PDB file of C-alpha atoms and ligand atoms in Angstrom:
ATOM      1  CA  MET A   1      11.157 -18.211  20.338  1.00 89.00           C
ATOM      2  CA  LYS A   2      12.536 -15.725  17.912  1.00 94.00           C
ATOM      3  CA  LYS A   3      10.287 -14.695  14.954  1.00 97.00           C
ATOM      4  CA  ILE A   4      11.978 -14.520  11.465  1.00 98.00           C
ATOM      5  CA  VAL A   5      10.531 -13.574   8.126  1.00 98.00           C
ATOM      6  CA  LEU A   6      12.190 -15.176   5.237  1.00 98.00           C
ATOM      7  CA  SER A   7      12.020 -13.654   1.783  1.00 97.00           C
ATOM      8  CA  LEU A   8      12.896 -16.525  -0.591  1.00 97.00           C
ATOM      9  CA  GLY A   9      13.436 -15.081  -4.089  1.00 93.00           C
ATOM     10  CA  GLY A  10      11.945 -17.098  -6.886  1.00 93.00           C
ATOM     11  CA  SER A  11      15.213 -16.923  -8.654  1.00 91.00           C
ATOM     12  CA  VAL A  12      16.584 -19.017  -5.714  1.00 95.00           C
ATOM     13  CA  LEU A  13      13.683 -21.334  -5.023  1.00 96.00           C
ATOM     14  CA  VAL A  14      11.901 -21.733  -8.361  1.00 95.00           C
ATOM     15  CA  PRO A  15      14.428 -20.559 -11.094  1.00 93.00           C
ATOM     16  CA  SER A  16      12.108 -22.607 -13.397  1.00 92.00           C
ATOM     17  CA  LEU A  17       9.685 -25.209 -12.560  1.00 94.00           C
ATOM     18  CA  GLU A  18      11.876 -28.102 -13.371  1.00 94.00           C
ATOM     19  CA  SER A  19      15.284 -26.613 -11.948  1.00 94.00           C
ATOM     20  CA  ASN A  20      13.290 -26.059  -8.558  1.00 94.00           C
ATOM     21  CA  ASN A  21      15.185 -26.289  -5.189  1.00 96.00           C
ATOM     22  CA  ILE A  22      12.255 -26.828  -3.060  1.00 97.00           C
ATOM     23  CA  SER A  23      13.489 -30.160  -1.653  1.00 96.00           C
ATOM     24  CA  ARG A  24      16.852 -28.912  -0.605  1.00 96.00           C
ATOM     25  CA  TYR A  25      15.024 -25.983   1.116  1.00 97.00           C
ATOM     26  CA  VAL A  26      12.453 -28.125   2.849  1.00 98.00           C
ATOM     27  CA  SER A  27      14.863 -30.090   4.711  1.00 95.00           C
ATOM     28  CA  VAL A  28      16.812 -26.918   5.944  1.00 96.00           C
ATOM     29  CA  LEU A  29      13.537 -25.135   6.784  1.00 97.00           C
ATOM     30  CA  LYS A  30      12.203 -27.939   8.887  1.00 97.00           C
ATOM     31  CA  LYS A  31      15.406 -27.944  10.892  1.00 96.00           C
ATOM     32  CA  VAL A  32      15.532 -24.109  11.135  1.00 96.00           C
ATOM     33  CA  ALA A  33      11.754 -24.275  12.549  1.00 96.00           C
ATOM     34  CA  GLU A  34      12.980 -26.090  15.463  1.00 94.00           C
ATOM     35  CA  ASN A  35      14.755 -22.913  16.650  1.00 89.00           C
ATOM     36  CA  CYS A  36      12.347 -20.221  15.714  1.00 94.00           C
ATOM     37  CA  ARG A  37       9.086 -19.203  14.265  1.00 97.00           C
ATOM     38  CA  ILE A  38       9.194 -18.800  10.534  1.00 97.00           C
ATOM     39  CA  PHE A  39       7.179 -16.946   8.080  1.00 98.00           C
ATOM     40  CA  ILE A  40       8.016 -17.370   4.399  1.00 98.00           C
ATOM     41  CA  VAL A  41       7.494 -15.313   1.378  1.00 98.00           C
ATOM     42  CA  VAL A  42       8.034 -16.771  -1.773  1.00 98.00           C
ATOM     43  CA  GLY A  43       8.905 -14.863  -5.101  1.00 97.00           C
ATOM     44  CA  GLY A  44       7.831 -15.770  -8.650  1.00 97.00           C
ATOM     45  CA  GLY A  45      11.056 -16.438 -10.268  1.00 95.00           C
ATOM     46  CA  GLY A  46      11.595 -17.423 -13.982  1.00 95.00           C
ATOM     47  CA  GLU A  47       8.143 -18.689 -14.542  1.00 96.00           C
ATOM     48  CA  ALA A  48       6.551 -15.332 -13.270  1.00 97.00           C
ATOM     49  CA  ARG A  49       8.967 -13.480 -15.639  1.00 96.00           C
ATOM     50  CA  ARG A  50       7.645 -15.682 -18.590  1.00 97.00           C
ATOM     51  CA  TYR A  51       4.140 -14.906 -17.782  1.00 98.00           C
ATOM     52  CA  ILE A  52       4.854 -11.331 -17.522  1.00 97.00           C
ATOM     53  CA  ARG A  53       6.691 -11.318 -20.899  1.00 97.00           C
ATOM     54  CA  VAL A  54       3.940 -13.059 -22.691  1.00 98.00           C
ATOM     55  CA  ALA A  55       1.089 -10.949 -21.117  1.00 97.00           C
ATOM     56  CA  ARG A  56       2.976  -7.705 -22.345  1.00 96.00           C
ATOM     57  CA  ASP A  57       3.313  -9.171 -25.864  1.00 97.00           C
ATOM     58  CA  LEU A  58      -0.342  -9.672 -25.754  1.00 98.00           C
ATOM     59  CA  GLY A  59      -0.799  -5.837 -24.854  1.00 97.00           C
ATOM     60  CA  ALA A  60      -1.349  -6.275 -21.128  1.00 97.00           C
ATOM     61  CA  GLY A  61      -0.547  -3.119 -18.928  1.00 97.00           C
ATOM     62  CA  GLU A  62       1.958  -3.375 -16.016  1.00 96.00           C
ATOM     63  CA  ALA A  63      -0.744  -3.774 -13.363  1.00 97.00           C
ATOM     64  CA  ALA A  64      -2.225  -6.725 -15.229  1.00 98.00           C
ATOM     65  CA  ALA A  65       1.350  -8.151 -15.677  1.00 97.00           C
ATOM     66  CA  ASP A  66       1.788  -7.698 -11.925  1.00 97.00           C
ATOM     67  CA  GLU A  67      -1.396  -9.587 -11.125  1.00 98.00           C
ATOM     68  CA  LEU A  68      -0.093 -12.736 -13.174  1.00 98.00           C
ATOM     69  CA  GLY A  69       3.241 -12.294 -11.255  1.00 98.00           C
ATOM     70  CA  ILE A  70       1.343 -12.451  -7.947  1.00 98.00           C
ATOM     71  CA  MET A  71      -0.400 -15.707  -9.149  1.00 98.00           C
ATOM     72  CA  VAL A  72       2.786 -17.431  -9.956  1.00 98.00           C
ATOM     73  CA  THR A  73       4.267 -16.389  -6.528  1.00 98.00           C
ATOM     74  CA  ARG A  74       1.104 -18.101  -4.870  1.00 98.00           C
ATOM     75  CA  LEU A  75       1.693 -21.102  -7.165  1.00 98.00           C
ATOM     76  CA  ASN A  76       5.296 -21.359  -5.974  1.00 98.00           C
ATOM     77  CA  ALA A  77       4.127 -20.813  -2.368  1.00 98.00           C
ATOM     78  CA  ARG A  78       1.756 -23.856  -2.888  1.00 98.00           C
ATOM     79  CA  LEU A  79       4.780 -25.956  -4.051  1.00 98.00           C
ATOM     80  CA  LEU A  80       6.752 -24.992  -1.065  1.00 98.00           C
ATOM     81  CA  ILE A  81       3.779 -25.894   1.300  1.00 98.00           C
ATOM     82  CA  ALA A  82       3.474 -29.249  -0.605  1.00 98.00           C
ATOM     83  CA  GLY A  83       7.020 -30.008   0.068  1.00 98.00           C
ATOM     84  CA  LEU A  84       6.834 -28.834   3.837  1.00 98.00           C
ATOM     85  CA  GLY A  85       3.855 -31.179   4.444  1.00 98.00           C
ATOM     86  CA  ASP A  86       2.808 -31.197   7.993  1.00 97.00           C
ATOM     87  CA  ALA A  87       5.291 -28.597   8.973  1.00 98.00           C
ATOM     88  CA  ALA A  88       3.377 -25.766   7.099  1.00 98.00           C
ATOM     89  CA  TYR A  89       0.129 -24.222   7.581  1.00 98.00           C
ATOM     90  CA  PRO A  90      -1.763 -25.687   4.611  1.00 98.00           C
ATOM     91  CA  ARG A  91      -3.080 -22.600   3.084  1.00 98.00           C
ATOM     92  CA  VAL A  92      -1.077 -19.610   1.362  1.00 98.00           C
ATOM     93  CA  ALA A  93      -1.807 -16.445   3.396  1.00 98.00           C
ATOM     94  CA  GLU A  94      -3.238 -13.828   1.100  1.00 98.00           C
ATOM     95  CA  ASN A  95      -3.012 -10.885   3.262  1.00 98.00           C
ATOM     96  CA  TYR A  96      -1.238 -10.025   6.586  1.00 98.00           C
ATOM     97  CA  THR A  97      -4.264 -10.729   8.862  1.00 98.00           C
ATOM     98  CA  GLU A  98      -4.308 -14.132   7.373  1.00 98.00           C
ATOM     99  CA  ALA A  99      -0.561 -14.712   7.992  1.00 98.00           C
ATOM    100  CA  GLN A 100      -0.971 -13.768  11.703  1.00 97.00           C
ATOM    101  CA  GLU A 101      -4.240 -16.065  11.962  1.00 97.00           C
ATOM    102  CA  PHE A 102      -2.265 -18.964  10.403  1.00 98.00           C
ATOM    103  CA  ALA A 103       0.651 -18.422  12.617  1.00 97.00           C
ATOM    104  CA  GLN A 104      -1.566 -19.393  15.659  1.00 96.00           C
ATOM    105  CA  ALA A 105      -1.311 -22.958  14.533  1.00 97.00           C
ATOM    106  CA  LYS A 106       2.378 -22.803  15.304  1.00 96.00           C
ATOM    107  CA  LYS A 107       3.407 -24.005  11.744  1.00 97.00           C
ATOM    108  CA  ILE A 108       5.435 -22.440   9.175  1.00 98.00           C
ATOM    109  CA  VAL A 109       3.410 -19.774   7.349  1.00 98.00           C
ATOM    110  CA  VAL A 110       3.857 -19.161   3.803  1.00 98.00           C
ATOM    111  CA  MET A 111       2.779 -16.457   1.476  1.00 98.00           C
ATOM    112  CA  GLY A 112       3.504 -14.994  -1.967  1.00 98.00           C
ATOM    113  CA  GLY A 113       2.548 -11.649  -3.478  1.00 98.00           C
ATOM    114  CA  ILE A 114      -0.124  -9.291  -2.363  1.00 97.00           C
ATOM    115  CA  THR A 115      -0.726  -6.303  -4.487  1.00 97.00           C
ATOM    116  CA  PRO A 116       0.459  -4.676  -7.739  1.00 97.00           C
ATOM    117  CA  ALA A 117       3.508  -2.249  -8.138  1.00 94.00           C
ATOM    118  CA  GLN A 118       5.568  -3.952  -5.632  1.00 94.00           C
ATOM    119  CA  THR A 119       7.667  -7.324  -5.326  1.00 94.00           C
ATOM    120  CA  THR A 120       7.762  -9.899  -2.663  1.00 97.00           C
ATOM    121  CA  ASP A 121      10.472  -7.918  -0.848  1.00 95.00           C
ATOM    122  CA  ALA A 122       7.735  -5.359   0.072  1.00 97.00           C
ATOM    123  CA  VAL A 123       5.515  -8.214   1.126  1.00 98.00           C
ATOM    124  CA  SER A 124       8.167  -9.551   3.456  1.00 98.00           C
ATOM    125  CA  ALA A 125       8.979  -6.229   5.046  1.00 98.00           C
ATOM    126  CA  VAL A 126       5.332  -5.484   5.704  1.00 98.00           C
ATOM    127  CA  LEU A 127       4.918  -9.048   7.165  1.00 98.00           C
ATOM    128  CA  ALA A 128       7.906  -8.652   9.361  1.00 98.00           C
ATOM    129  CA  GLU A 129       6.423  -5.427  10.964  1.00 98.00           C
ATOM    130  CA  SER A 130       2.713  -7.036  11.132  1.00 97.00           C
ATOM    131  CA  VAL A 131       4.059 -10.013  13.014  1.00 97.00           C
ATOM    132  CA  GLY A 132       6.634  -8.071  15.118  1.00 97.00           C
ATOM    133  CA  ALA A 133       9.630 -10.144  13.673  1.00 98.00           C
ATOM    134  CA  ASP A 134      13.007  -9.991  15.191  1.00 97.00           C
ATOM    135  CA  LEU A 135      14.708 -10.357  11.967  1.00 97.00           C
ATOM    136  CA  LEU A 136      13.982 -10.130   8.121  1.00 98.00           C
ATOM    137  CA  ILE A 137      16.240 -12.304   5.941  1.00 98.00           C
ATOM    138  CA  ASN A 138      16.401 -11.908   2.257  1.00 97.00           C
ATOM    139  CA  ALA A 139      17.755 -14.996   0.548  1.00 96.00           C
ATOM    140  CA  THR A 140      18.535 -14.262  -3.064  1.00 93.00           C
ATOM    141  CA  SER A 141      20.964 -14.966  -5.999  1.00 91.00           C
ATOM    142  CA  VAL A 142      23.600 -12.630  -4.830  1.00 90.00           C
ATOM    143  CA  ASN A 143      25.475 -12.610  -1.603  1.00 91.00           C
ATOM    144  CA  GLY A 144      24.718  -9.240  -0.482  1.00 93.00           C
ATOM    145  CA  ILE A 145      24.156  -5.683  -1.515  1.00 91.00           C
ATOM    146  CA  TYR A 146      26.480  -4.238  -3.976  1.00 87.00           C
ATOM    147  CA  SER A 147      27.447  -0.589  -5.014  1.00 80.00           C
ATOM    148  CA  ALA A 148      26.235  -1.842  -8.533  1.00 77.00           C
ATOM    149  CA  ASP A 149      24.927  -4.941 -10.071  1.00 79.00           C
ATOM    150  CA  PRO A 150      27.894  -7.467  -9.620  1.00 81.00           C
ATOM    151  CA  LYS A 151      26.484  -9.627 -12.453  1.00 80.00           C
ATOM    152  CA  LYS A 152      27.105  -6.780 -14.782  1.00 82.00           C
ATOM    153  CA  ASP A 153      29.768  -4.599 -13.106  1.00 83.00           C
ATOM    154  CA  ALA A 154      33.053  -6.336 -12.184  1.00 86.00           C
ATOM    155  CA  GLY A 155      34.167  -3.260 -10.048  1.00 85.00           C
ATOM    156  CA  ALA A 156      30.848  -3.609  -7.846  1.00 84.00           C
ATOM    157  CA  VAL A 157      31.836  -3.553  -4.014  1.00 88.00           C
ATOM    158  CA  LYS A 158      29.749  -5.289  -1.516  1.00 91.00           C
ATOM    159  CA  HIS A 159      28.301  -3.432   1.425  1.00 93.00           C
ATOM    160  CA  GLU A 160      29.029  -5.567   4.745  1.00 94.00           C
ATOM    161  CA  ARG A 161      26.751  -3.187   6.753  1.00 95.00           C
ATOM    162  CA  LEU A 162      24.272  -0.463   5.849  1.00 95.00           C
ATOM    163  CA  THR A 163      21.925   1.696   8.149  1.00 95.00           C
ATOM    164  CA  PRO A 164      18.251   1.697   6.750  1.00 95.00           C
ATOM    165  CA  GLN A 165      18.672   5.197   5.520  1.00 93.00           C
ATOM    166  CA  GLU A 166      21.704   4.251   3.418  1.00 91.00           C
ATOM    167  CA  LEU A 167      19.801   1.247   2.004  1.00 91.00           C
ATOM    168  CA  LEU A 168      17.021   3.822   1.031  1.00 90.00           C
ATOM    169  CA  ASP A 169      19.476   5.967  -0.697  1.00 87.00           C
ATOM    170  CA  ILE A 170      20.708   3.039  -2.757  1.00 85.00           C
ATOM    171  CA  ILE A 171      17.449   1.846  -3.891  1.00 84.00           C
ATOM    172  CA  THR A 172      15.753   5.373  -4.608  1.00 81.00           C
ATOM    173  CA  GLY A 173      15.794   5.846  -8.313  1.00 57.00           C
ATOM    174  CA  ALA A 174      15.761   2.346  -9.289  1.00 54.00           C
ATOM    175  CA  ARG A 175      13.229   1.546 -11.951  1.00 53.00           C
ATOM    176  CA  MET A 176      10.217  -0.570 -11.036  1.00 51.00           C
ATOM    177  CA  ASN A 177       8.548  -2.519 -13.846  1.00 56.00           C
ATOM    178  CA  ALA A 178       6.808  -5.879 -13.574  1.00 60.00           C
ATOM    179  CA  GLY A 179       9.388  -8.563 -13.273  1.00 54.00           C
ATOM    180  CA  ALA A 180      12.092  -5.964 -12.559  1.00 54.00           C
ATOM    181  CA  ASN A 181      15.334  -6.911 -10.782  1.00 54.00           C
ATOM    182  CA  ILE A 182      16.383  -4.556  -8.287  1.00 62.00           C
ATOM    183  CA  VAL A 183      18.191  -4.943  -5.052  1.00 76.00           C
ATOM    184  CA  LEU A 184      15.090  -4.478  -2.889  1.00 88.00           C
ATOM    185  CA  ASP A 185      11.953  -2.482  -3.696  1.00 89.00           C
ATOM    186  CA  ILE A 186      11.221   0.964  -2.378  1.00 90.00           C
ATOM    187  CA  VAL A 187       8.381   0.002  -0.324  1.00 93.00           C
ATOM    188  CA  ALA A 188      10.469  -2.587   1.392  1.00 95.00           C
ATOM    189  CA  GLY A 189      13.067   0.078   1.894  1.00 95.00           C
ATOM    190  CA  LYS A 190      10.763   2.411   3.478  1.00 95.00           C
ATOM    191  CA  VAL A 191       9.145  -0.185   5.829  1.00 97.00           C
ATOM    192  CA  ILE A 192      12.639  -1.466   6.933  1.00 97.00           C
ATOM    193  CA  GLU A 193      13.521   2.102   7.731  1.00 95.00           C
ATOM    194  CA  ARG A 194      10.346   2.847   9.588  1.00 96.00           C
ATOM    195  CA  SER A 195      10.204  -0.476  11.613  1.00 96.00           C
ATOM    196  CA  GLY A 196      13.958  -0.646  12.417  1.00 95.00           C
ATOM    197  CA  ILE A 197      13.584  -4.410  11.966  1.00 97.00           C
ATOM    198  CA  PRO A 198      17.136  -5.705  11.069  1.00 97.00           C
ATOM    199  CA  LEU A 199      17.536  -7.258   7.549  1.00 97.00           C
ATOM    200  CA  LEU A 200      20.117  -9.759   6.499  1.00 97.00           C
ATOM    201  CA  VAL A 201      20.581 -10.159   2.698  1.00 96.00           C
ATOM    202  CA  LEU A 202      22.389 -13.301   1.923  1.00 96.00           C
ATOM    203  CA  ASP A 203      23.102 -15.962  -0.887  1.00 95.00           C
ATOM    204  CA  GLY A 204      20.077 -18.162  -0.931  1.00 95.00           C
ATOM    205  CA  ARG A 205      21.411 -20.424  -3.677  1.00 94.00           C
ATOM    206  CA  ASP A 206      22.771 -22.691  -1.018  1.00 94.00           C
ATOM    207  CA  PRO A 207      20.101 -23.420   1.788  1.00 95.00           C
ATOM    208  CA  GLU A 208      22.682 -24.398   4.048  1.00 95.00           C
ATOM    209  CA  ASN A 209      23.785 -20.710   4.210  1.00 94.00           C
ATOM    210  CA  LEU A 210      20.363 -20.110   5.875  1.00 95.00           C
ATOM    211  CA  TYR A 211      20.808 -22.699   8.563  1.00 94.00           C
ATOM    212  CA  ARG A 212      24.340 -21.474   9.359  1.00 95.00           C
ATOM    213  CA  ALA A 213      22.841 -17.828   9.528  1.00 95.00           C
ATOM    214  CA  ILE A 214      19.778 -18.666  11.658  1.00 93.00           C
ATOM    215  CA  VAL A 215      21.117 -21.463  13.903  1.00 91.00           C
ATOM    216  CA  GLU A 216      24.854 -20.615  14.187  1.00 92.00           C
ATOM    217  CA  GLY A 217      24.905 -16.727  13.639  1.00 91.00           C
ATOM    218  CA  VAL A 218      27.429 -17.255  10.765  1.00 93.00           C
ATOM    219  CA  TYR A 219      26.896 -15.540   7.589  1.00 91.00           C
ATOM    220  CA  SER A 220      28.473 -13.730   4.747  1.00 91.00           C
ATOM    221  CA  GLY A 221      26.076 -11.092   3.419  1.00 94.00           C
ATOM    222  CA  THR A 222      24.896  -7.355   4.103  1.00 96.00           C
ATOM    223  CA  VAL A 223      23.202  -6.488   7.333  1.00 96.00           C
ATOM    224  CA  VAL A 224      20.782  -3.603   7.318  1.00 96.00           C
ATOM    225  CA  SER A 225      20.331  -2.323  10.893  1.00 95.00           C
ATOM    226  CA  ARG A 226      20.230   0.818  13.233  1.00 91.00           C
ATOM    227  CA  GLU A 227      22.676  -0.800  15.484  1.00 82.00           C
ATOM    228  CA  SER A 228      26.144  -2.115  14.883  1.00 77.00           C
ATOM    229  CA  SER A 229      25.737  -5.444  16.686  1.00 71.00           C
ATOM    230  CA  ASN A 230      25.217  -8.758  14.929  1.00 71.00           C
ATOM    231  CA  PRO A 231      21.323  -9.099  14.883  1.00 73.00           C
ATOM    232  CA  LEU A 232      21.611 -13.040  14.620  1.00 70.00           C
ATOM    233  CA  LEU A 233      23.369 -13.181  18.006  1.00 61.00           C
ATOM    234  CA  SER A 234      21.256 -10.911  19.808  1.00 59.00           C
TER     235      SER A 234
HETATM  236  P1  UTP B 301       9.095 -11.054  -7.157  1.00 74.46           P
HETATM  237  O1  UTP B 301       9.821 -10.065  -8.052  1.00 74.46           O
HETATM  238  O2  UTP B 301       9.075 -10.690  -5.775  1.00 74.46           O
HETATM  239  O3  UTP B 301       9.538 -12.565  -7.461  1.00 74.46           O
HETATM  240  O4  UTP B 301       7.770 -11.020  -7.857  1.00 74.46           O
HETATM  241  P2  UTP B 301      11.035 -12.973  -7.553  1.00 74.46           P
HETATM  242  O5  UTP B 301      11.126 -13.900  -8.694  1.00 74.46           O
HETATM  243  O6  UTP B 301      11.226 -13.571  -6.199  1.00 74.46           O
HETATM  244  O7  UTP B 301      12.229 -12.014  -7.579  1.00 74.46           O
HETATM  245  P3  UTP B 301      13.850 -12.217  -7.265  1.00 74.46           P
HETATM  246  O8  UTP B 301      14.101 -13.708  -7.515  1.00 74.46           O
HETATM  247  O9  UTP B 301      13.964 -11.850  -6.048  1.00 74.46           O
HETATM  248  O10 UTP B 301      14.479 -11.615  -8.368  1.00 74.46           O
HETATM  249  C1  UTP B 301       7.524 -11.541  -9.268  1.00 74.46           C
HETATM  250  C2  UTP B 301       6.598 -10.540  -9.778  1.00 74.46           C
HETATM  251  O11 UTP B 301       5.271 -10.639  -9.257  1.00 74.46           O
HETATM  252  C3  UTP B 301       4.732  -9.246  -9.193  1.00 74.46           C
HETATM  253  C4  UTP B 301       5.713  -8.167  -9.868  1.00 74.46           C
HETATM  254  O12 UTP B 301       5.393  -8.060 -11.127  1.00 74.46           O
HETATM  255  C5  UTP B 301       7.060  -9.075  -9.455  1.00 74.46           C
HETATM  256  O13 UTP B 301       7.929  -8.579 -10.375  1.00 74.46           O
HETATM  257  N1  UTP B 301       4.334  -8.826  -7.758  1.00 74.46           N
HETATM  258  C6  UTP B 301       4.788  -9.536  -6.636  1.00 74.46           C
HETATM  259  C7  UTP B 301       3.505  -7.833  -7.311  1.00 74.46           C
HETATM  260  O14 UTP B 301       2.970  -7.162  -8.308  1.00 74.46           O
HETATM  261  N2  UTP B 301       3.142  -7.743  -6.085  1.00 74.46           N
HETATM  262  C8  UTP B 301       3.663  -8.341  -5.106  1.00 74.46           C
HETATM  263  O15 UTP B 301       3.161  -8.201  -3.898  1.00 74.46           O
HETATM  264  C9  UTP B 301       4.537  -9.240  -5.384  1.00 74.46           C
END
């Protein structure tokens, strides 16, 4: 069975606690898990940013703000586990070894953040490397990687395909603060480059996009890979 690491942006899964999309994701994830082994890394979303903002206002440094962000990603991971019920391993993996241990139960493994000064993008890339994933999917609130922020720049052009080196060139220089909104963080870029694991960035606001990509090989997004073939069909 194919192994897939799925990075579920908090902005997609839990934009805010009340506006969460967990139940919509649960039904899709259960169907996807019939076709492949999945590992999910959950982001912090709006609630993480609220905590980070308040902590900064209280004078907390960036690392302390990051620690709060990590706690919120783990809370969101817990919520997803609650929704997945028996389909998921009941605990949030807190490091990569645990994720591998939990995977032996042949259930969906869920984790959040790990350590300050990075985002869950980095966690998903390192997890993909640790478990020897065939594919890394980043489900986010844009439908791919653009030449500029498409929410701010009307002239931004979507990249259909990038090599890992081209991806690194795009993200190098982006500013990394707690709660920052960047395409992918630099640690993720470097790990994707060294591991050669193909990455698909797609619009996760509709969970069905995920089903179509994984099960049917049909997607609209950006593929980052060394080879030009479709990583979903190989
Ligand atoms: P993310 O930025 O990964 O969450 O983590 P997100 O909400 O999914 O981001 P989107 O939706 O893709 O935009 C939230 C915050 O938690 C801290 C960082 O401060 C990050 O901005 N964090 C997360 C860490 O410090 N280390 C981690 O390993 C993960």
